One Martini backbone bead per residue (centre of mass of N, CA, C, O) as a GRO file, in nm:
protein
  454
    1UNK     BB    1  13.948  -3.301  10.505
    2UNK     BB    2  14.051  -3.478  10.220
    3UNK     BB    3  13.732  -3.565  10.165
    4UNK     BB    4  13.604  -3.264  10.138
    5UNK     BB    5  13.728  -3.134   9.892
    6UNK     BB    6  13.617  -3.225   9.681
    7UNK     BB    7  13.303  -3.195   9.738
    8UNK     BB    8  13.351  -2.847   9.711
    9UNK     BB    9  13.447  -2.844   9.408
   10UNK     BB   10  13.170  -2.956   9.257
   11UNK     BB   11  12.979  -2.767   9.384
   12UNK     BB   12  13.146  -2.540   9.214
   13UNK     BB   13  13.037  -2.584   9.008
   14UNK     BB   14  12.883  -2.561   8.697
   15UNK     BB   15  12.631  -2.634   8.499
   16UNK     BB   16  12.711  -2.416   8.259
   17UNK     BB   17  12.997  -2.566   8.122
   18UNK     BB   18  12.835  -2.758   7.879
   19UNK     BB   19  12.800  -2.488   7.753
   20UNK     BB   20  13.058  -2.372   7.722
   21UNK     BB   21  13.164  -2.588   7.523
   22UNK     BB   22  12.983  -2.587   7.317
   23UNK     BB   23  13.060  -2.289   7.210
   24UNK     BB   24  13.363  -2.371   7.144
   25UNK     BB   25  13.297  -2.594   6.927
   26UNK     BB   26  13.189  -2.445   6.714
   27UNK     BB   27  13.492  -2.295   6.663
   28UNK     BB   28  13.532  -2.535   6.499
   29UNK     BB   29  13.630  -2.619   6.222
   30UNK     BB   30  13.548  -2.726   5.898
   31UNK     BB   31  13.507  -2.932   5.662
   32UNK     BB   32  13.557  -2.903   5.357
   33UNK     BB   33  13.313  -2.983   5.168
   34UNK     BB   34  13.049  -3.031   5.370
   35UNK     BB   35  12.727  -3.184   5.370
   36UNK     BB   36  12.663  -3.173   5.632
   37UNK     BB   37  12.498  -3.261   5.926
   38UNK     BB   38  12.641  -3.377   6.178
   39UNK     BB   39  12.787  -3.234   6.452
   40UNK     BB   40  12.936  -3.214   6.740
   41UNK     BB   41  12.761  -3.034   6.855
   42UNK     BB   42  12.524  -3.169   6.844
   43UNK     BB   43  12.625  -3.427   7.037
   44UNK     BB   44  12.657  -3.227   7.288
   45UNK     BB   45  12.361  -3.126   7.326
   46UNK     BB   46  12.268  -3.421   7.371
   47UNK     BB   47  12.433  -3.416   7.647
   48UNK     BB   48  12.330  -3.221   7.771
   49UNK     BB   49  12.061  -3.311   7.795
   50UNK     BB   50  12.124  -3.572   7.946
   51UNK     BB   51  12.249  -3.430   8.197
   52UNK     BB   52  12.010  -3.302   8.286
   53UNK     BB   53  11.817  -3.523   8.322
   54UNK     BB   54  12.026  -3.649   8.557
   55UNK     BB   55  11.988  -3.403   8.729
   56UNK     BB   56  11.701  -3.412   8.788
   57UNK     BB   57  11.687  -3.723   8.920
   58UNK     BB   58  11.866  -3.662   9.159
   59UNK     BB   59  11.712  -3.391   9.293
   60UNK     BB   60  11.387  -3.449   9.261
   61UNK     BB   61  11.230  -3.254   9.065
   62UNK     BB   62  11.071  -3.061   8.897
   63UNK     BB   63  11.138  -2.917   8.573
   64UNK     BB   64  10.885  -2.732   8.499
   65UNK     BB   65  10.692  -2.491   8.486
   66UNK     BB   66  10.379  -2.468   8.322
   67UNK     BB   67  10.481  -2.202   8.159
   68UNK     BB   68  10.727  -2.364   8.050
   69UNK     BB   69  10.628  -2.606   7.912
   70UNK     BB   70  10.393  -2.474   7.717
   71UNK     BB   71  10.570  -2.302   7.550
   72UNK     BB   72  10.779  -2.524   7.464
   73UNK     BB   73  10.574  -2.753   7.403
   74UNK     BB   74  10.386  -2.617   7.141
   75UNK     BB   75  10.576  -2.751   6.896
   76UNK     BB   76  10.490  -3.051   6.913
   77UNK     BB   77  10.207  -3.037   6.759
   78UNK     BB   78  10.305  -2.975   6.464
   79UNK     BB   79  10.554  -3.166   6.435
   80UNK     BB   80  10.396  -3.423   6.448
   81UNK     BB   81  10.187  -3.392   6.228
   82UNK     BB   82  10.449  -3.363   6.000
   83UNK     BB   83  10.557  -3.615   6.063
   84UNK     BB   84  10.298  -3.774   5.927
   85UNK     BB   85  10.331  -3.566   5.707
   86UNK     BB   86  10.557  -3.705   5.522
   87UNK     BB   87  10.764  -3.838   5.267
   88UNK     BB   88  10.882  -4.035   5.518
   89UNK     BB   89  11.008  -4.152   5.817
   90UNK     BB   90  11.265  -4.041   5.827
   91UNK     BB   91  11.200  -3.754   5.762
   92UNK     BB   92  11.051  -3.715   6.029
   93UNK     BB   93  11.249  -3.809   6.241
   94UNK     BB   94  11.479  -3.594   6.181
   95UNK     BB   95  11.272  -3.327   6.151
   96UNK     BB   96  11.214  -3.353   6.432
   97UNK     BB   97  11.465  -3.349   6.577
   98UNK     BB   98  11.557  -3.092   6.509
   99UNK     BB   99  11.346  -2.930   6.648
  100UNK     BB  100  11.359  -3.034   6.895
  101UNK     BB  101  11.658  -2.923   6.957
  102UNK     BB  102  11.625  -2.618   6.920
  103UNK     BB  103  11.320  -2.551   7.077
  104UNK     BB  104  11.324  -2.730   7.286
  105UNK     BB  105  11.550  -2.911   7.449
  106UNK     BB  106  11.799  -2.704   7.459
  107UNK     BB  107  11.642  -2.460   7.600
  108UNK     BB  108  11.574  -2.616   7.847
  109UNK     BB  109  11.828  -2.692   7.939
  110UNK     BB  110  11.931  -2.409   7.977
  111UNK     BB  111  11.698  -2.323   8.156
  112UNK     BB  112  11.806  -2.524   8.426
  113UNK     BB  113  12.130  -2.470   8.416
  114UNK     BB  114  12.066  -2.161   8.489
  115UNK     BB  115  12.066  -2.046   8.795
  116UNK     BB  116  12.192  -1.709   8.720
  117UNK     BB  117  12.354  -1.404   8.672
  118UNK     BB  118  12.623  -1.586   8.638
  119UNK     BB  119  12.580  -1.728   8.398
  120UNK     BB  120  12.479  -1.573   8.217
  121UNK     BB  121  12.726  -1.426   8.133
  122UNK     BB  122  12.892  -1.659   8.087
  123UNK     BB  123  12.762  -1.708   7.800
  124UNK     BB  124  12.758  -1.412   7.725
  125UNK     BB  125  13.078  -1.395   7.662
  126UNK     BB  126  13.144  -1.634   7.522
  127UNK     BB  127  12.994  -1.542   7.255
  128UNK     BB  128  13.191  -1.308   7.255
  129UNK     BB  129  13.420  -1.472   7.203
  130UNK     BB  130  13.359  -1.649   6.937
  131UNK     BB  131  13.351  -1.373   6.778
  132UNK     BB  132  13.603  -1.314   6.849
  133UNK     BB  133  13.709  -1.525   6.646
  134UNK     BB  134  13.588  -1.509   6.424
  135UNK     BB  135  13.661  -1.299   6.336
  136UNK     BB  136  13.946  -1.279   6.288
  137UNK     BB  137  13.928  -1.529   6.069
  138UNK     BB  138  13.791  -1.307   5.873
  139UNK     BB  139  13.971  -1.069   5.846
  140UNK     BB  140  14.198  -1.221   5.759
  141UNK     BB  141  14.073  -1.298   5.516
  142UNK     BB  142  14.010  -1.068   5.374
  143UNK     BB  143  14.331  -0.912   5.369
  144UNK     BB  144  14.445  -1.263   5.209
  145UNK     BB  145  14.240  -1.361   5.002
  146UNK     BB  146  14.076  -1.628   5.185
  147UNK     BB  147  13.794  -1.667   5.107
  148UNK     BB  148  13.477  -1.628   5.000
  149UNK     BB  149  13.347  -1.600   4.723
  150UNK     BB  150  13.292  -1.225   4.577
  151UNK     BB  151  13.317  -1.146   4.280
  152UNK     BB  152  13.553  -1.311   4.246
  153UNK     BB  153  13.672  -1.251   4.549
  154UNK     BB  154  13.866  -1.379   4.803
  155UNK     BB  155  13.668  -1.196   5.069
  156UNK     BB  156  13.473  -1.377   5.234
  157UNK     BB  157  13.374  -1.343   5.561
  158UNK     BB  158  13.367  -1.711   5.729
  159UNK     BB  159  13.555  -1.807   5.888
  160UNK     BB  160  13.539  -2.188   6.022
  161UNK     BB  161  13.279  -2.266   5.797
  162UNK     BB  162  13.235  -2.200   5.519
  163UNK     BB  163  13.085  -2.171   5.197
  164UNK     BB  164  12.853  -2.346   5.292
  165UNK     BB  165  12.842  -2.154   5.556
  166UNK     BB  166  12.783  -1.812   5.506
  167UNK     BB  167  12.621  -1.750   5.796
  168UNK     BB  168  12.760  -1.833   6.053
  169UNK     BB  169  12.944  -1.570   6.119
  170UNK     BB  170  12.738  -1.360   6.086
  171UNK     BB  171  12.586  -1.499   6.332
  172UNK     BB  172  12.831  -1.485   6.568
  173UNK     BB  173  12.886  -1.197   6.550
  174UNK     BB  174  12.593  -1.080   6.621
  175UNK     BB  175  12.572  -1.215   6.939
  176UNK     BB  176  12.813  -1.068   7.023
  177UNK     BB  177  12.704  -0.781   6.949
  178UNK     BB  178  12.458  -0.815   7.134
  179UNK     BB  179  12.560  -0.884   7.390
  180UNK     BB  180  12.798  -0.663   7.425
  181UNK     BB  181  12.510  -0.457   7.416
  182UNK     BB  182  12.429  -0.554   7.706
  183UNK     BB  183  12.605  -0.489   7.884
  184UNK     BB  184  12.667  -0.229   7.849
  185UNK     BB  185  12.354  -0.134   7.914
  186UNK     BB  186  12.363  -0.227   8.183
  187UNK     BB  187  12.355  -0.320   8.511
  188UNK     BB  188  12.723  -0.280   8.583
  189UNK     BB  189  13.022  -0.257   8.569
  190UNK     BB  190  13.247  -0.066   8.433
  191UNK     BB  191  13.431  -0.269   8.307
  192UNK     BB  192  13.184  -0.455   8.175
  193UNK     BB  193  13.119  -0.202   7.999
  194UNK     BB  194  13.423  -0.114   7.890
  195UNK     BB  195  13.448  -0.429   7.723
  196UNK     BB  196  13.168  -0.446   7.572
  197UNK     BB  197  13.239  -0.188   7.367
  198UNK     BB  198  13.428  -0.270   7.257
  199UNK     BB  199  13.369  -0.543   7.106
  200UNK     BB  200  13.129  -0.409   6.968
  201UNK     BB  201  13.307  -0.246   6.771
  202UNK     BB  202  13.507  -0.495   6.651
  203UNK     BB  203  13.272  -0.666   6.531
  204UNK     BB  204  13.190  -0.486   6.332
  205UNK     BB  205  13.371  -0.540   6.097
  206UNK     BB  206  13.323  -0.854   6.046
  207UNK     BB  207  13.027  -0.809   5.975
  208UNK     BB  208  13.060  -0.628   5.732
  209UNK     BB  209  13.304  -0.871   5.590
  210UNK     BB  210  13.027  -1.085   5.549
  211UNK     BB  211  12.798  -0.958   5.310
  212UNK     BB  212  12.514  -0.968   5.557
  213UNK     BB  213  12.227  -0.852   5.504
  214UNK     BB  214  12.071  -0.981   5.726
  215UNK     BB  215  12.253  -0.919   5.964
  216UNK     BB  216  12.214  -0.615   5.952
  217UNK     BB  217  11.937  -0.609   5.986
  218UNK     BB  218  11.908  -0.763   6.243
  219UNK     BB  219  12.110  -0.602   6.427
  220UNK     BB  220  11.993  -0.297   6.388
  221UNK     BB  221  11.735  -0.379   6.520
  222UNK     BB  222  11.851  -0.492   6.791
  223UNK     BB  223  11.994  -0.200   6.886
  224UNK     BB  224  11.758  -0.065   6.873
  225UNK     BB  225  11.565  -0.223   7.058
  226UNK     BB  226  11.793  -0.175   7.311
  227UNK     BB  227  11.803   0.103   7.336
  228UNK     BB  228  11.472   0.131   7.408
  229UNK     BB  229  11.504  -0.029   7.668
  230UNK     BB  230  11.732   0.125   7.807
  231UNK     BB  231  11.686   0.439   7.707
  232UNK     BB  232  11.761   0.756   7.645
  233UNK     BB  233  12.023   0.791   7.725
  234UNK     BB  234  12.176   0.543   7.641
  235UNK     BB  235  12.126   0.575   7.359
  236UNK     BB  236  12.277   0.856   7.316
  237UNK     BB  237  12.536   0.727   7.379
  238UNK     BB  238  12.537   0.520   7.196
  239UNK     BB  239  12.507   0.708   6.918
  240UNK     BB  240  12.803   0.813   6.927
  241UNK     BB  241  12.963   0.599   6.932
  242UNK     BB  242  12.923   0.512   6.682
  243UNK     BB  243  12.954   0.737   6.497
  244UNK     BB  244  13.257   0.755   6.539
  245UNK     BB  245  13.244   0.451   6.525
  246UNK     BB  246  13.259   0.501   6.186
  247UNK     BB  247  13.437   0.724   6.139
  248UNK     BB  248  13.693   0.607   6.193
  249UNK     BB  249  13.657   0.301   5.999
  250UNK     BB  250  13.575   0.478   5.707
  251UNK     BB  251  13.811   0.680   5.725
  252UNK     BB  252  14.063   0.555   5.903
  253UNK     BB  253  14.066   0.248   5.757
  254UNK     BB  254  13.891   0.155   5.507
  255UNK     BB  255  13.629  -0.023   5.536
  256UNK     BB  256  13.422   0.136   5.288
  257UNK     BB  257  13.427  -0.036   5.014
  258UNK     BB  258  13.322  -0.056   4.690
  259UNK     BB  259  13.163  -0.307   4.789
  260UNK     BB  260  13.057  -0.264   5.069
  261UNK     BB  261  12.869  -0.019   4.936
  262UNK     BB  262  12.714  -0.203   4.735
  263UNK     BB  263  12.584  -0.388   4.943
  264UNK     BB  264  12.408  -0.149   5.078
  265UNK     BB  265  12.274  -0.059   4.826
  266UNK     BB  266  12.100  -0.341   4.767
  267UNK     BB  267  11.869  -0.309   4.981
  268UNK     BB  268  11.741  -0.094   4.806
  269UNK     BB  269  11.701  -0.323   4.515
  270UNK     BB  270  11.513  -0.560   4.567
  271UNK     BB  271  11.303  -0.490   4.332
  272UNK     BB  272  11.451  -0.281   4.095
  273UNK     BB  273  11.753  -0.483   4.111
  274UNK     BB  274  11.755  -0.798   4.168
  275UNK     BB  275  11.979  -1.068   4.230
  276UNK     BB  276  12.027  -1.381   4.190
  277UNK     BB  277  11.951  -1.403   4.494
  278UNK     BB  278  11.696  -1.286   4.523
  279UNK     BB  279  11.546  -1.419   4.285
  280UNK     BB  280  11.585  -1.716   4.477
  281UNK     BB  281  11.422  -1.592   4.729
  282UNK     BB  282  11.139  -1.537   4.587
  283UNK     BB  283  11.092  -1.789   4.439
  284UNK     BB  284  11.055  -1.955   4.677
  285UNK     BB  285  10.858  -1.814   4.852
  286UNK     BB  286  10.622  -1.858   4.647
  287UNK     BB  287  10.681  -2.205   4.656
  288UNK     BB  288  10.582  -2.229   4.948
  289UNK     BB  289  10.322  -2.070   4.956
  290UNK     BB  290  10.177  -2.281   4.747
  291UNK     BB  291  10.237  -2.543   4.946
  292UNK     BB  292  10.013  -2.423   5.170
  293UNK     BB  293   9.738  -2.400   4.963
  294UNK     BB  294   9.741  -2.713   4.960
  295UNK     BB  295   9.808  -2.713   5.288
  296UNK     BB  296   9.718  -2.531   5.538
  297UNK     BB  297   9.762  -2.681   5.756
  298UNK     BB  298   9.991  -2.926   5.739
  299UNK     BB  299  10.165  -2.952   5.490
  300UNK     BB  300  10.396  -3.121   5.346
  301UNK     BB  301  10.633  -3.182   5.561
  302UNK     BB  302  10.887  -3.257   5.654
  303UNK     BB  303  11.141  -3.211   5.418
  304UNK     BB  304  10.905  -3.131   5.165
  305UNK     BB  305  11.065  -2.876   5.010
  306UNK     BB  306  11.260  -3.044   4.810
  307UNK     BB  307  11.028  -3.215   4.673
  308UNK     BB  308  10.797  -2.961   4.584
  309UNK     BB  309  10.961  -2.696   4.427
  310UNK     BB  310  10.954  -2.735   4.154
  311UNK     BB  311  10.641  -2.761   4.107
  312UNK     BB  312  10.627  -2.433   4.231
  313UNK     BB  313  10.827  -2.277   4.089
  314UNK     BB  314  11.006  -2.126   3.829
  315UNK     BB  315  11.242  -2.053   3.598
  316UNK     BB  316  11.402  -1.819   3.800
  317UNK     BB  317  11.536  -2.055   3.909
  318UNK     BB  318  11.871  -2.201   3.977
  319UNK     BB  319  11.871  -2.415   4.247
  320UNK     BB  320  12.158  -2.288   4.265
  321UNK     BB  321  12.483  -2.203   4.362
  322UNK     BB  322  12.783  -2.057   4.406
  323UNK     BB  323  13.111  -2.215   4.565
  324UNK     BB  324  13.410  -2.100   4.719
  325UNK     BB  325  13.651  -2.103   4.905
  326UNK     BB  326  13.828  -2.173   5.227
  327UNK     BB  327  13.916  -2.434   5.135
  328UNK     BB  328  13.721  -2.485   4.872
  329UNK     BB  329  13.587  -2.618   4.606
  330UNK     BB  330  13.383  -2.597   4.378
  331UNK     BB  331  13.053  -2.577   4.370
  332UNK     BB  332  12.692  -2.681   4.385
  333UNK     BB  333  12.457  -2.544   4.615
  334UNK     BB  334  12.156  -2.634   4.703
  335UNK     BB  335  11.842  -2.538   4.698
  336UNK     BB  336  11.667  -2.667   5.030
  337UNK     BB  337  11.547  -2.359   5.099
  338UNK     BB  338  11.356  -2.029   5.165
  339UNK     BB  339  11.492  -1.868   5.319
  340UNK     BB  340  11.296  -1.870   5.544
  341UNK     BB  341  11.108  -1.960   5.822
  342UNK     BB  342  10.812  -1.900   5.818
  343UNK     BB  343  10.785  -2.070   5.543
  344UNK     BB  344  10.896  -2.309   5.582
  345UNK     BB  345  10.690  -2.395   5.806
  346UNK     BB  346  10.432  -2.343   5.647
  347UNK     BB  347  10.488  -2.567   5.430
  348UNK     BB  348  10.552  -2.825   5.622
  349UNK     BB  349  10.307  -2.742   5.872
  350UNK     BB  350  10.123  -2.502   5.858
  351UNK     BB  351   9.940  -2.308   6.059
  352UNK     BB  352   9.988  -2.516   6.307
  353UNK     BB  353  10.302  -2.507   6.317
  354UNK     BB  354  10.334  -2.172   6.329
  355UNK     BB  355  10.129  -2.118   6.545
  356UNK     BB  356  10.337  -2.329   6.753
  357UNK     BB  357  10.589  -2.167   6.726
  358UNK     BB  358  10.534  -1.846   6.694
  359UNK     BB  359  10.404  -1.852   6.970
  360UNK     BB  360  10.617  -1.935   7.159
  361UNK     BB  361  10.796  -1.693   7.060
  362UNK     BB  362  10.599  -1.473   7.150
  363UNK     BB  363  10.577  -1.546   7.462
  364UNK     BB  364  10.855  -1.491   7.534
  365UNK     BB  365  10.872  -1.183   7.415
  366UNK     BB  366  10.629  -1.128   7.641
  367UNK     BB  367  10.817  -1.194   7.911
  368UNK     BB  368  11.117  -1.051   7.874
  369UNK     BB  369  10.990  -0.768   7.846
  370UNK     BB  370  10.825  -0.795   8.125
  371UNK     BB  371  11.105  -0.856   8.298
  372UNK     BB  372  11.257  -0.570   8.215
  373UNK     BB  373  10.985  -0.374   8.360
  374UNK     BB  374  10.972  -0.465   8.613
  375UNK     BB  375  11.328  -0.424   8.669
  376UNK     BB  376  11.316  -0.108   8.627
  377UNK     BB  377  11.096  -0.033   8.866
  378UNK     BB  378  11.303  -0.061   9.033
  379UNK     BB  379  11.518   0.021   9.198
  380UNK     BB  380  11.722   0.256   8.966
  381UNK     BB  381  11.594   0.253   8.682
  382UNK     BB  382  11.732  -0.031   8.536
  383UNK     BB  383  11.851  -0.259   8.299
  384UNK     BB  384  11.944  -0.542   8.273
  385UNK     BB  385  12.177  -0.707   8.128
  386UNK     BB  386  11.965  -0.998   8.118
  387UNK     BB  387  11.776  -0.870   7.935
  388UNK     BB  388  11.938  -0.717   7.687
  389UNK     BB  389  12.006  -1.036   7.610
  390UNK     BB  390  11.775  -1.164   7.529
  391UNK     BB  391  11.627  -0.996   7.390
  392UNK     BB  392  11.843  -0.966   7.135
  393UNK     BB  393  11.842  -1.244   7.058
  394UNK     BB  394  11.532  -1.268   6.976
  395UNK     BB  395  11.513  -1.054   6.783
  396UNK     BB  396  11.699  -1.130   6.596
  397UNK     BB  397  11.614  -1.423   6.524
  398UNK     BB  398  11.300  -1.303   6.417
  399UNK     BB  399  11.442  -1.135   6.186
  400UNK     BB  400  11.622  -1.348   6.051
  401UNK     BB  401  11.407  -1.535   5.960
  402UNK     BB  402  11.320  -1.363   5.697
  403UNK     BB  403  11.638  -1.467   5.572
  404UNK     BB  404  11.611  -1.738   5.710
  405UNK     BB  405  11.731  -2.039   5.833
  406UNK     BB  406  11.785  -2.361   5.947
  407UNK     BB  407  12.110  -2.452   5.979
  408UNK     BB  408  12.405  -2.602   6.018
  409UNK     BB  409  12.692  -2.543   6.270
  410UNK     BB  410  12.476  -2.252   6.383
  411UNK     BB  411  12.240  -2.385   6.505
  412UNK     BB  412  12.272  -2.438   6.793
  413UNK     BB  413  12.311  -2.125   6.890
  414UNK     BB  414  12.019  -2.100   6.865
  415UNK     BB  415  11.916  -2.295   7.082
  416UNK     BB  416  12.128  -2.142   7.324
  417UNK     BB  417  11.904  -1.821   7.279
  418UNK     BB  418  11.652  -1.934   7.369
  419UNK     BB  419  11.761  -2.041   7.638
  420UNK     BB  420  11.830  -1.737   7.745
  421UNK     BB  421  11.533  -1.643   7.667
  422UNK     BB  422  11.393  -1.835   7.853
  423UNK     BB  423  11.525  -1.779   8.148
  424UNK     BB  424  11.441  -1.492   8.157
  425UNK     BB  425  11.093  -1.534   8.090
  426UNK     BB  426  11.098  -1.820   8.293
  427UNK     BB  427  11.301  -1.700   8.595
  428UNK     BB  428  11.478  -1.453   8.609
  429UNK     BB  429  11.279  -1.213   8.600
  430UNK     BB  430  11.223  -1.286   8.951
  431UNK     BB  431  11.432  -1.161   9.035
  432UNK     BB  432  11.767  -1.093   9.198
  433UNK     BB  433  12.028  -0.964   9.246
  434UNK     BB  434  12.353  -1.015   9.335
  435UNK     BB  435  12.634  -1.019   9.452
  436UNK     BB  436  12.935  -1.016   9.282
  437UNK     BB  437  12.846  -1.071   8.943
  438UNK     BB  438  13.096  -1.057   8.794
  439UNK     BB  439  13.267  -1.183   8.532
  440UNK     BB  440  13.467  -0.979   8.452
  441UNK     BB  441  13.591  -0.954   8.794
  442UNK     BB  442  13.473  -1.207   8.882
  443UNK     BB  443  13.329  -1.434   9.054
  444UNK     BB  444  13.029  -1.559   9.243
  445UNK     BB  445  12.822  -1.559   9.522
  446UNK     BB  446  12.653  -1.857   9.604
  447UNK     BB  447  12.423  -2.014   9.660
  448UNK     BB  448  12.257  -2.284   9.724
  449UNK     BB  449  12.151  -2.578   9.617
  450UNK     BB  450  11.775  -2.518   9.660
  451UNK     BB  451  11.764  -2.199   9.708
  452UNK     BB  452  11.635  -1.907   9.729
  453UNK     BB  453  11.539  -1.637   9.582
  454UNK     BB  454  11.571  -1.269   9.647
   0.00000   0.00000   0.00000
């Protein structure tokens, strides 16, 4: 009897707690003043694969479906070829990998070890909770004046990622906000919609308070994309529930500041009147441009975007930013991407990458959604909330692509957004609900390792 309960408890294990770690590792501060490269999430990513891989060799099964290898797998075509045009073989092989593992690797594994839809909520409520604490450690940095410099004056909210990573923090909240509003509109216990609702509220202060235009117009589509896959009365509710929190915020928190005003002010001026980060992402945007018309097809390269800059730019490029605050003394840091993913894809991969990476993209996003109008159509005629959460991540990053790319200590978060929005639209998607799997009321009764799902 006592030597069957361990074994027992091993198998109660979830194979999805190594992606729980993954998500808290983001958590951890940012040494100030740190030059990128690999982060311990990097590592754990690593293992996480390699974990995978260990669990499929003993398992003996398959890995993955013809149709889930083929969608996963076509970015590896774009890869090879700018890997053997990079300038250096280093820069090839270092640039491969970084791909390989955004898009590709830990994706898989993410869909490998997401079992059901109590697995998948419990990622996406970690990400709910990641966001609150970046979130909180944001609005302290607001509050305290301890934040990211921002127009002279330190308070913008950056979390534990520091103005090296600027986008770091609003893109951890931003996930948080999607996950929390797709639970909140799906099919759940009224518990998990009305801690999702609050989470979604809360979450608003510090995506406000930090002043990242790309953000706001990412989640602003993407949560008008879920209220519209969710049906028309839950926008309507869900519409009324926000103008309230706004008007609550705005008026009675006063988080409208004369900052925060002109900040929301500033996206219809990108034209008329556009600052001088505005002037350098247009420039490099051009830059970019340039570099596909000379290799239309194949790219200058893996990593060739930083080499081939200059000679492309114009000379209203600054080269570099100023940053400081939250921790870290000024410094000025070299602009070594066009902030556009479709534009750096296109420049240093050309067409056959662009076209196999933004394919692979586009394939998920029609399955995602043909598995969330499939599970509509059942008894019920609600959207599961698993499906409106990773439709909602894979939107966001679509859109937030236009105005940023990889990179940063939470670029691994974005490979696994991909890989929840790959088991929704590759694995999910033909199952059914199973009874008790609400992750906020408690564990869920699961089926035995390689049963078949009802």
């Amino acid at each position: 009897m006592s030597l069957a309960l361990p074994a027992v408890r091993t198998r109660a294990l979830s194979p999805v707690l190594p992606l729980v770690a993954l998500v808290a590792l983001v958590g951890l501060p940012v040494a100030p003043g740190g030059d990128g490269g690999a982060t311990p999430a990097d590592a754990l990513s690593a293992l996480v694969v390699g974990f995978c891989a260990v669990r499929l060799l003993r398992q003996r099964r398959r890995p993955l479906s013809r149709t889930a290898a083929v969608v996963l797998g076509a970015p590896v075509v774009g890869l090879a070829v700018a890997a053997a045009g990079a300038v250096s073989a280093g820069a090839g092989i270092s640039g491969m990998g970084r791909y390989l593992q955004v898009f590709v690797l830990v994706p898989a594994a993410v869909l490998l070890l997401v079992r059901d839809r109590a697995d998948f909520r419990l990622l996406a409520w970690s990400l709910v909770a990641l966001a609150g604490w970046q979130g909180a450690v944001g609005v302290h940095q607001y509050v305290t004046g301890t934040g990211a410099s921002y127009q002279g004056q330190p308070i913008r909210a950056v979390g534990t990622f520091g103005p090296q990573d600027i986008m770091g923090m609003a893109s951890v909240v931003s996930f948080g906000v999607v996950c929390a509003v797709g639970l909140a509109l799906g099919v759940a216990s009224v518990r998990q919609r009305l801690v999702a609702v609050g989470c979604a509220l809360a979450l608003l202060v510090p995506l406000a308070l930090s002043f990242s235009r790309g953000a706001w117009i990412a989640t602003a589509v993407t949560c008008a994309a879920q209220l519209a896959l969710a049906g028309m009365r839950q926008a309507l509710r869900a519409g009324a529930v926000t103008v309230a929190a706004a008007v609550v915020l705005v008026g009675g928190f006063g988080v409208g500041t004369a900052l925060l005003q002109e900040r929301i002010a500033s996206i219809t001026q990108v034209t008329a009147a556009p600052d001088q980060s505005v002037t350098d992402r247009y420039t490099m945007w051009a830059a970019a441009t340039g570099m596909w018309r000379e290799q239309p097809l194949t790219g200058v390269g893996l990593k060739g975007f930083p080499e081939y800059r200059d000679t492309h730019a114009s000379v209203a490029l600054s080269a570099a930013s100023d940053t400081e605050g939250a921790g870290a003394a000024f410094r000025r840091q070299p602009l070594l991407s066009p902030h556009n993913m479709y534009l750096l894809v296109l420049s240093e991969q050309g067409l056959i990458g662009l076209l196999a990476l933004a394919g692979s993209w586009l394939a998920l996003l029609v399955c995602a959604v043909r598995g969330l109008v499939r599970a509509k159509a059942r008894p019920g005629g609600r959207a599961p909330d698993c499906a409106l959460v990773a439709c909602g991540l894979l939107i966001w990053q679509l859109t937030d692509f236009g105005y940023a790319d990889i990179g940063g200590p939470s670029t691994v978060l974005t490979a696994l957004c991909f890989g929840l929005a790959a088991w929704w639209a590759l694995a999910g998607g033909r199952t059914e609900e199973t009874p008790a799997q609400d992750v906020v009321g408690g564990c869920a009764a699961r089926r035995p390792e390689g049963a078949p799902a009802r």
